[in-house]
Amino acid sequence: MIIIADSGSTKTDWVLAAPGGDIIQQIKTEGINPVHQNEDDILHTLTCMSSMVQPTASEAAIEAIFFYGSGLRPEYQPLLTRLLARHFQLSTDAVQAEGDLLGAARALCGHGEGIACILGTGANSCLYDGRHIVQNTPPMGYILGDEGSGAVLGRNLLNALYKGLLPTALREDFEKEMHTDLADVIAHVYRQPLPNRYLASLSPFIARHLSDCPALSQMLIESFQLFIRRNIAPYQHPHLPMSATGSIAHYYHAELSQAASLEGYRLGHVVKAPIEGLIAFHTGQ
């Protein structure tokens, strides 16, 4: 049996699979992010995961673990490798702990060349040669970058609503649906923790009003165009497909495709979460 995991800061998708690809069990736990968690926190989540394993699955020997996580920069990979190996009683050679961007690339492109993107709360991208990430434009976060991300879309929405760039009726709908006003918005962004998550949480409002406000669709397309110009164009590989994972890519597939076409790119695979692609990658399907 092998374990494949895709982890964000809030949740982790675990898959227990047979080498041939058959799924034995799927589990969800809290996220694992070594930037924000200490060893005890991580081990607690691993213990919770193990407690959810069904008796029939627990009888199978674990041969390897493939873990992909946000915040898993090179300096944190040895730590997580060691903790996973210790918890599941494996040698460190049987554990791969990699960043979420490589996970996205493997899920989207498999063993082929391509451009892989993550478009969720944040944004990231890379040029992938079928084995390794060969180039990565630094996303720089939602204040300095993250073009096309949920956080930046939320920021753009608020800017346009309160500066009169969108219909007044839309602002009124926003304040009614979100039970908010300008003072509350300012407090969320400047005085409360995790403003990037707050901004990204406004994406469902955009989705609900796309059909009755063409300006919202145009705002999305322009944001995705900026993402491509500043993050994808530096790779200088417009002939390669540009694939994407994440909730923003999934829900705004049409706008992302149009932006890609306008910038001279072809949109490839778009998936909400990379776990299915990772199962295929690691089981040879």
Short mmCIF file of C-alpha atoms in Angstrom, two decimals:
data_model
loop_
_atom_site.label_atom_id
_atom_site.label_comp_id
_atom_site.label_asym_id
_atom_site.label_seq_id
_atom_site.Cartn_x
_atom_site.Cartn_y
_atom_site.Cartn_z
CA MET A 1 0.00 0.00 0.00
CA ILE A 2 1.12 3.56 -0.68
CA ILE A 3 -0.07 6.79 0.92
CA ILE A 4 -0.54 9.92 -1.19
CA ALA A 5 -1.33 13.22 0.51
CA ASP A 6 -2.11 16.70 -0.73
CA SER A 7 -2.06 19.26 2.06
CA GLY A 8 -2.98 22.90 2.34
CA SER A 9 -2.90 25.04 5.44
CA THR A 10 -6.51 24.15 6.32
CA LYS A 11 -6.99 20.54 5.17
CA THR A 12 -5.14 17.47 3.96
CA ASP A 13 -6.48 14.88 1.50
CA TRP A 14 -5.01 11.44 2.22
CA VAL A 15 -5.38 8.48 -0.13
CA LEU A 16 -4.43 4.91 0.73
CA ALA A 17 -3.95 3.10 -2.56
CA ALA A 18 -2.80 -0.24 -3.85
CA PRO A 19 0.22 -0.08 -6.18
CA GLY A 20 -2.08 -0.89 -9.10
CA GLY A 21 -4.19 2.16 -8.45
CA ASP A 22 -7.17 0.76 -6.54
CA ILE A 23 -8.26 3.16 -3.80
CA ILE A 24 -8.36 1.49 -0.39
CA GLN A 25 -9.49 4.51 1.62
CA GLN A 26 -9.68 8.31 1.45
CA ILE A 27 -9.29 10.46 4.58
CA LYS A 28 -9.48 14.18 5.34
CA THR A 29 -7.68 15.82 8.25
CA GLU A 30 -6.56 19.28 9.25
CA GLY A 31 -3.84 20.80 7.13
CA ILE A 32 -0.13 20.41 7.78
CA ASN A 33 2.08 23.44 7.26
CA PRO A 34 5.53 23.38 8.93
CA VAL A 35 5.80 27.15 8.58
CA HIS A 36 2.96 27.64 11.06
CA GLN A 37 3.03 24.40 13.06
CA ASN A 38 5.53 22.78 15.41
CA GLU A 39 6.42 19.10 15.55
CA ASP A 40 3.79 18.28 18.17
CA ASP A 41 1.04 19.87 16.06
CA ILE A 42 2.09 17.89 13.00
CA LEU A 43 2.34 14.61 14.93
CA HIS A 44 -1.13 15.23 16.39
CA THR A 45 -2.58 15.51 12.88
CA LEU A 46 -0.75 12.34 11.82
CA THR A 47 -2.17 10.54 14.84
CA CYS A 48 -5.67 11.72 13.91
CA MET A 49 -5.15 10.43 10.38
CA SER A 50 -4.03 7.01 11.64
CA SER A 51 -7.06 6.77 13.94
CA MET A 52 -9.35 7.07 10.90
CA VAL A 53 -7.75 4.19 8.98
CA GLN A 54 -10.18 1.31 8.60
CA PRO A 55 -9.12 -2.03 10.12
CA THR A 56 -8.93 -3.70 6.72
CA ALA A 57 -6.58 -0.98 5.46
CA SER A 58 -4.42 -0.97 8.60
CA GLU A 59 -3.52 -4.60 7.94
CA ALA A 60 -1.78 -3.67 4.67
CA ALA A 61 1.91 -2.84 4.84
CA ILE A 62 2.83 0.74 3.89
CA GLU A 63 5.52 0.72 1.22
CA ALA A 64 5.89 4.42 0.47
CA ILE A 65 4.49 7.87 1.27
CA PHE A 66 4.21 10.74 -1.20
CA PHE A 67 3.32 13.97 0.61
CA TYR A 68 2.79 17.36 -1.06
CA GLY A 69 2.16 20.42 1.06
CA SER A 70 1.88 24.18 1.08
CA GLY A 71 4.73 25.89 2.88
CA LEU A 72 6.94 22.86 2.33
CA ARG A 73 10.03 24.78 1.27
CA PRO A 74 13.35 22.90 0.95
CA GLU A 75 14.42 23.79 4.48
CA TYR A 76 11.30 22.10 5.90
CA GLN A 77 11.35 18.94 3.78
CA PRO A 78 13.80 17.00 6.01
CA LEU A 79 11.65 17.74 9.07
CA LEU A 80 8.44 16.47 7.52
CA THR A 81 10.19 13.48 5.95
CA ARG A 82 11.52 12.51 9.38
CA LEU A 83 8.14 12.95 11.11
CA LEU A 84 6.27 10.94 8.47
CA ALA A 85 8.87 8.17 8.54
CA ARG A 86 8.81 8.04 12.35
CA HIS A 87 5.03 8.00 12.62
CA PHE A 88 4.45 5.35 9.96
CA GLN A 89 7.54 3.33 10.94
CA LEU A 90 9.31 3.62 7.60
CA SER A 91 12.82 4.52 6.55
CA THR A 92 13.23 8.08 5.33
CA ASP A 93 14.09 6.65 1.89
CA ALA A 94 10.46 5.48 1.61
CA VAL A 95 9.09 9.00 2.13
CA GLN A 96 8.90 11.86 -0.36
CA ALA A 97 7.87 15.23 1.09
CA GLU A 98 7.56 17.90 -1.59
CA GLY A 99 6.01 21.33 -2.07
CA ASP A 100 2.49 21.77 -3.40
CA LEU A 101 3.74 23.28 -6.65
CA LEU A 102 5.53 20.07 -7.66
CA GLY A 103 2.39 18.20 -6.65
CA ALA A 104 0.33 20.41 -8.93
CA ALA A 105 2.78 19.92 -11.79
CA ARG A 106 2.77 16.13 -11.42
CA ALA A 107 -1.01 16.04 -11.13
CA LEU A 108 -1.62 18.30 -14.14
CA CYS A 109 1.21 17.33 -16.49
CA GLY A 110 2.11 13.80 -15.44
CA HIS A 111 5.42 12.89 -17.05
CA GLY A 112 5.11 15.46 -19.83
CA GLU A 113 6.26 19.03 -20.25
CA GLY A 114 3.91 21.82 -19.36
CA ILE A 115 3.13 24.96 -17.43
CA ALA A 116 1.42 24.22 -14.12
CA CYS A 117 -0.52 26.82 -12.12
CA ILE A 118 -2.17 26.98 -8.73
CA LEU A 119 -5.05 29.43 -8.55
CA GLY A 120 -6.75 29.32 -5.17
CA THR A 121 -6.51 31.69 -2.21
CA GLY A 122 -2.99 32.39 -3.49
CA ALA A 123 -1.41 31.90 -6.89
CA ASN A 124 1.73 30.18 -8.13
CA SER A 125 3.10 28.68 -11.33
CA CYS A 126 6.04 26.81 -12.78
CA LEU A 127 7.64 25.49 -15.93
CA TYR A 128 7.83 21.70 -15.63
CA ASP A 129 9.94 19.36 -17.78
CA GLY A 130 8.14 16.13 -16.90
CA ARG A 131 10.32 15.43 -13.87
CA HIS A 132 11.36 18.68 -12.23
CA ILE A 133 10.34 22.29 -11.84
CA VAL A 134 12.83 24.12 -14.05
CA GLN A 135 11.55 27.66 -13.57
CA ASN A 136 9.28 29.43 -11.10
CA THR A 137 8.21 33.05 -11.09
CA PRO A 138 7.98 34.06 -7.40
CA PRO A 139 4.31 34.79 -6.64
CA MET A 140 5.24 37.30 -3.87
CA GLY A 141 1.93 37.11 -1.97
CA TYR A 142 -1.29 39.04 -2.28
CA ILE A 143 0.21 42.44 -1.43
CA LEU A 144 3.10 42.34 -3.91
CA GLY A 145 1.79 39.80 -6.41
CA ASP A 146 -0.53 36.76 -6.50
CA GLU A 147 -2.24 38.06 -9.62
CA GLY A 148 -5.28 35.92 -10.46
CA SER A 149 -5.62 34.52 -6.93
CA GLY A 150 -8.78 34.50 -4.86
CA ALA A 151 -7.28 37.09 -2.52
CA VAL A 152 -6.49 39.48 -5.36
CA LEU A 153 -9.88 38.93 -6.99
CA GLY A 154 -11.50 39.87 -3.69
CA ARG A 155 -9.28 42.92 -3.38
CA ASN A 156 -10.16 44.00 -6.93
CA LEU A 157 -13.86 43.46 -6.24
CA LEU A 158 -13.84 45.68 -3.16
CA ASN A 159 -11.83 48.36 -4.92
CA ALA A 160 -14.24 48.43 -7.86
CA LEU A 161 -17.37 48.32 -5.70
CA TYR A 162 -16.43 51.21 -3.44
CA LYS A 163 -14.75 53.37 -6.05
CA GLY A 164 -17.80 53.33 -8.30
CA LEU A 165 -16.35 51.13 -11.05
CA LEU A 166 -19.20 48.64 -10.71
CA PRO A 167 -22.96 49.33 -10.62
CA THR A 168 -24.33 50.80 -7.40
CA ALA A 169 -26.95 48.05 -7.31
CA LEU A 170 -24.17 45.45 -7.17
CA ARG A 171 -22.61 47.17 -4.16
CA GLU A 172 -25.98 47.20 -2.45
CA ASP A 173 -26.39 43.48 -3.18
CA PHE A 174 -22.90 42.85 -1.82
CA GLU A 175 -23.55 44.65 1.46
CA LYS A 176 -26.89 42.89 1.88
CA GLU A 177 -25.63 39.40 1.06
CA MET A 178 -22.39 39.70 3.02
CA HIS A 179 -23.94 41.63 5.95
CA THR A 180 -21.21 44.23 5.70
CA ASP A 181 -20.37 47.83 4.86
CA LEU A 182 -17.23 49.81 4.04
CA ALA A 183 -16.21 50.21 7.69
CA ASP A 184 -16.53 46.46 8.24
CA VAL A 185 -14.50 45.75 5.09
CA ILE A 186 -11.71 48.05 6.26
CA ALA A 187 -11.68 46.34 9.67
CA HIS A 188 -11.44 42.88 8.09
CA VAL A 189 -8.56 43.85 5.81
CA TYR A 190 -6.50 46.07 8.10
CA ARG A 191 -7.31 45.07 11.67
CA GLN A 192 -8.09 41.36 11.68
CA PRO A 193 -5.81 38.34 11.08
CA LEU A 194 -5.53 36.51 7.74
CA PRO A 195 -6.95 39.21 5.46
CA ASN A 196 -5.96 37.10 2.43
CA ARG A 197 -8.49 34.46 3.47
CA TYR A 198 -11.16 37.10 4.00
CA LEU A 199 -10.53 38.55 0.55
CA ALA A 200 -10.61 35.10 -1.07
CA SER A 201 -13.89 34.33 0.72
CA LEU A 202 -15.56 36.97 -1.47
CA SER A 203 -15.14 34.82 -4.58
CA PRO A 204 -18.55 33.09 -4.23
CA PHE A 205 -20.23 36.51 -4.45
CA ILE A 206 -18.45 37.09 -7.76
CA ALA A 207 -19.58 33.69 -9.02
CA ARG A 208 -23.21 34.33 -8.06
CA HIS A 209 -23.34 37.62 -9.96
CA LEU A 210 -21.28 36.81 -13.06
CA SER A 211 -24.31 36.25 -15.28
CA ASP A 212 -25.99 39.57 -14.43
CA CYS A 213 -22.89 41.79 -14.39
CA PRO A 214 -20.65 41.58 -17.48
CA ALA A 215 -18.17 43.93 -15.78
CA LEU A 216 -17.35 41.19 -13.26
CA SER A 217 -16.50 38.78 -16.05
CA GLN A 218 -14.24 41.39 -17.62
CA MET A 219 -12.57 41.99 -14.25
CA LEU A 220 -11.79 38.28 -13.97
CA ILE A 221 -10.41 38.04 -17.49
CA GLU A 222 -8.15 41.06 -16.95
CA SER A 223 -6.88 39.65 -13.66
CA PHE A 224 -6.03 36.32 -15.31
CA GLN A 225 -4.36 38.15 -18.19
CA LEU A 226 -2.18 39.99 -15.70
CA PHE A 227 -1.35 36.66 -14.03
CA ILE A 228 -0.21 35.29 -17.39
CA ARG A 229 1.79 38.37 -18.38
CA ARG A 230 3.66 38.62 -15.08
CA ASN A 231 4.04 34.97 -14.16
CA ILE A 232 3.72 32.75 -17.24
CA ALA A 233 5.19 34.89 -20.02
CA PRO A 234 8.67 34.94 -18.40
CA TYR A 235 8.95 31.19 -19.09
CA GLN A 236 8.92 31.97 -22.82
CA HIS A 237 7.17 28.70 -23.70
CA PRO A 238 3.83 29.77 -25.23
CA HIS A 239 3.68 26.51 -27.21
CA LEU A 240 3.21 24.47 -24.01
CA PRO A 241 -0.25 23.97 -22.52
CA MET A 242 -1.03 25.98 -19.40
CA SER A 243 -2.87 23.79 -16.87
CA ALA A 244 -4.27 24.84 -13.51
CA THR A 245 -5.58 23.53 -10.22
CA GLY A 246 -7.42 25.27 -7.40
CA SER A 247 -10.90 26.58 -6.70
CA ILE A 248 -10.43 29.82 -8.66
CA ALA A 249 -9.25 27.95 -11.76
CA HIS A 250 -12.12 25.48 -11.39
CA TYR A 251 -14.99 27.94 -10.92
CA TYR A 252 -13.73 30.50 -13.44
CA HIS A 253 -12.58 28.03 -16.07
CA ALA A 254 -14.27 29.95 -18.93
CA GLU A 255 -12.71 33.29 -18.00
CA LEU A 256 -9.28 31.70 -17.49
CA SER A 257 -9.53 30.02 -20.89
CA GLN A 258 -10.45 33.29 -22.56
CA ALA A 259 -7.56 35.12 -20.86
CA ALA A 260 -5.14 32.41 -21.94
CA SER A 261 -6.33 32.66 -25.54
CA LEU A 262 -6.01 36.46 -25.53
CA GLU A 263 -2.42 36.13 -24.31
CA GLY A 264 -1.49 33.48 -26.87
CA TYR A 265 -1.67 30.40 -24.62
CA ARG A 266 -3.76 27.23 -24.68
CA LEU A 267 -5.46 26.17 -21.48
CA GLY A 268 -4.83 22.50 -20.73
CA HIS A 269 -6.20 20.51 -17.79
CA VAL A 270 -8.14 22.33 -15.09
CA VAL A 271 -8.95 20.48 -11.85
CA LYS A 272 -10.30 21.70 -8.54
CA ALA A 273 -7.84 19.59 -6.51
CA PRO A 274 -4.71 17.70 -7.58
CA ILE A 275 -5.25 14.48 -5.63
CA GLU A 276 -6.75 12.45 -8.51
CA GLY A 277 -3.86 13.38 -10.78
CA LEU A 278 -1.38 12.46 -8.07
CA ILE A 279 -2.99 9.05 -7.68
CA ALA A 280 -2.58 8.47 -11.42
CA PHE A 281 1.02 9.73 -11.33
CA HIS A 282 2.12 7.48 -8.49
CA THR A 283 0.25 4.35 -9.52
CA GLY A 284 1.21 4.54 -13.19
CA GLN A 285 -2.33 4.89 -14.49
#
